[in-house]
Amino acid sequence: MDFNIPADVTAYLAELDAFIEKEIKPLERENDNIRFFDHRREWARTDFERDGLPRHEWEALLGEMRRRADKAGHYRYALPKEYGGKDGTNLAMAIIREYLAAKGLGLHNDLQNEASIVGNLPTVLMFRDFGNAQQKKEFIPKLLDGSMRIAFGLTEPNHGSDATWMETRGVRDGDHWRITGAKMWNTGLHVATHDFVFARTSGKDGSPRGITCFIVPTKSAGFKIEEYMWTFNMPTDHPRISLTDVAVPADAILGDPENGLAVAQLFVHENRIRQAASSLGAAQYCINESVKYSKQRKPFGKPLSSNQAIQWPLVELHTEAEMIRNLIQKTAWQMDQMSKPEVALKLSDKVAMCNYRANRLVCDAADRAMQVHGAIGYSRHKPFEHIFRHHRRYRITEGSEEIQMRRVAQYLFGFFKDRKPADE
């Protein structure tokens, strides 16, 4: 067993550092762009008079970051070479995600927007694995050049963790489908040209079969954004939508019409392990900053760090981070040795462990950092409140921690025997 980070990944981290210093940090500092990352960040990012959506200037800055990262060959790192990527492995992506998050807030890696100089880009892989030849030719180049953006409509107002009970329906009408229903937390719709809308087209409620993934243009008649849901961490791009007799062509379907949930599950494991790595990196940042501050701050004539009340909670967090790091990297490495179906059958519980424990850790670490820093830690002049508010969502989204723990229990108690896992 070799626990060393592969030499090529170590070299790539240094390459990313050089790119950040040369291209991203100067962009972050010009034209007062630092307002998006200092104590003004929530106000600078949020257009409170426009439904709480991201300000145009903020999204333009993120777009310029992506353009520079793509030009330098970093943005598509995780994609196959056929799409301009570098065939980045799951292990490499886990290491990179942690590394970038551990640097703290910055344009290089803004987790609130899932924006990074090294992109995740799951929709490209969805079309690669489930799209027909025409869909791949039509959609993938547009997704990569930014002329097409797709949102993801799975969750509903009455149905979250178990999508098999969704109420949205698709009915065949000649050479079209007609879709009626509602979706919740349909992230990114304010800039999306299309939406993946999941609807039941056959079968009984509660069955994983009979759910179809439709590719729906957002300008379709009957497709309506009802409201944007304001969240713990603003700005918001999470609307509730309604679909009233929305017509799409018969071929506007991604994947098997009877097994649309397989499309939804495509990137579940890769997404969860990478998101866990990001949470771990942000947690380590909070720990490191707390240690540094406690050595500098000297109340009552001695450093805070001399107090065991400061030392021990940070020791606990640092130990937890080290254990989670090893589990994440081991699991990511194992994922690289298996096919995706094998991962779903053999490693789903380990991915769930990584995800829910890393998400819990970052919330604990951010909270402890606020406590160690005192009043200034609670203020927006430090990033800890922002880190807490952002990462707190991941204990609910990406599969709530209760759902992740249920997945582990299914393996631990043998409930998975004689059947294939179906991710929530």
mmCIF file of C-alpha atoms in Angstrom, residues 275-276 279-280 283 317 320 324 353-367 388 391-392 394-395 400-402 404-405:
data_model
loop_
_atom_site.group_PDB
_atom_site.id
_atom_site.type_symbol
_atom_site.label_atom_id
_atom_site.label_comp_id
_atom_site.label_asym_id
_atom_site.label_seq_id
_atom_site.Cartn_x
_atom_site.Cartn_y
_atom_site.Cartn_z
ATOM 1 C CA GLN A 275 -17.866 17.428 -2.394
ATOM 2 C CA ALA A 276 -16.632 15.576 0.690
ATOM 3 C CA SER A 279 -15.712 20.085 2.859
ATOM 4 C CA LEU A 280 -12.577 18.496 4.289
ATOM 5 C CA ALA A 283 -12.539 22.286 7.576
ATOM 6 C CA LEU A 317 -11.059 18.300 14.802
ATOM 7 C CA GLU A 320 -11.041 13.757 12.587
ATOM 8 C CA ILE A 324 -11.531 11.445 6.921
ATOM 9 C CA MET A 353 -19.274 7.664 5.047
ATOM 10 C CA CYS A 354 -16.889 10.175 3.472
ATOM 11 C CA ASN A 355 -19.676 12.532 2.551
ATOM 12 C CA TYR A 356 -21.686 12.802 5.717
ATOM 13 C CA ARG A 357 -18.677 12.857 8.060
ATOM 14 C CA ALA A 358 -16.825 15.502 6.035
ATOM 15 C CA ASN A 359 -19.938 17.692 5.891
ATOM 16 C CA ARG A 360 -20.433 17.403 9.619
ATOM 17 C CA LEU A 361 -16.739 18.086 10.239
ATOM 18 C CA VAL A 362 -16.645 21.368 8.324
ATOM 19 C CA CYS A 363 -19.654 22.692 10.234
ATOM 20 C CA ASP A 364 -18.003 21.761 13.533
ATOM 21 C CA ALA A 365 -14.677 23.264 12.443
ATOM 22 C CA ALA A 366 -16.245 26.535 11.297
ATOM 23 C CA ASP A 367 -18.196 26.800 14.532
ATOM 24 C CA PHE A 388 -20.593 27.472 8.005
ATOM 25 C CA HIS A 391 -21.500 23.910 4.005
ATOM 26 C CA ARG A 392 -24.453 23.494 6.320
ATOM 27 C CA TYR A 394 -24.603 19.732 2.367
ATOM 28 C CA ARG A 395 -25.894 18.014 5.465
ATOM 29 C CA SER A 400 -29.052 14.251 3.648
ATOM 30 C CA GLU A 401 -26.744 12.791 6.260
ATOM 31 C CA GLU A 402 -29.617 10.573 7.429
ATOM 32 C CA GLN A 404 -26.131 8.654 3.786
ATOM 33 C CA MET A 405 -26.221 6.866 7.133
#
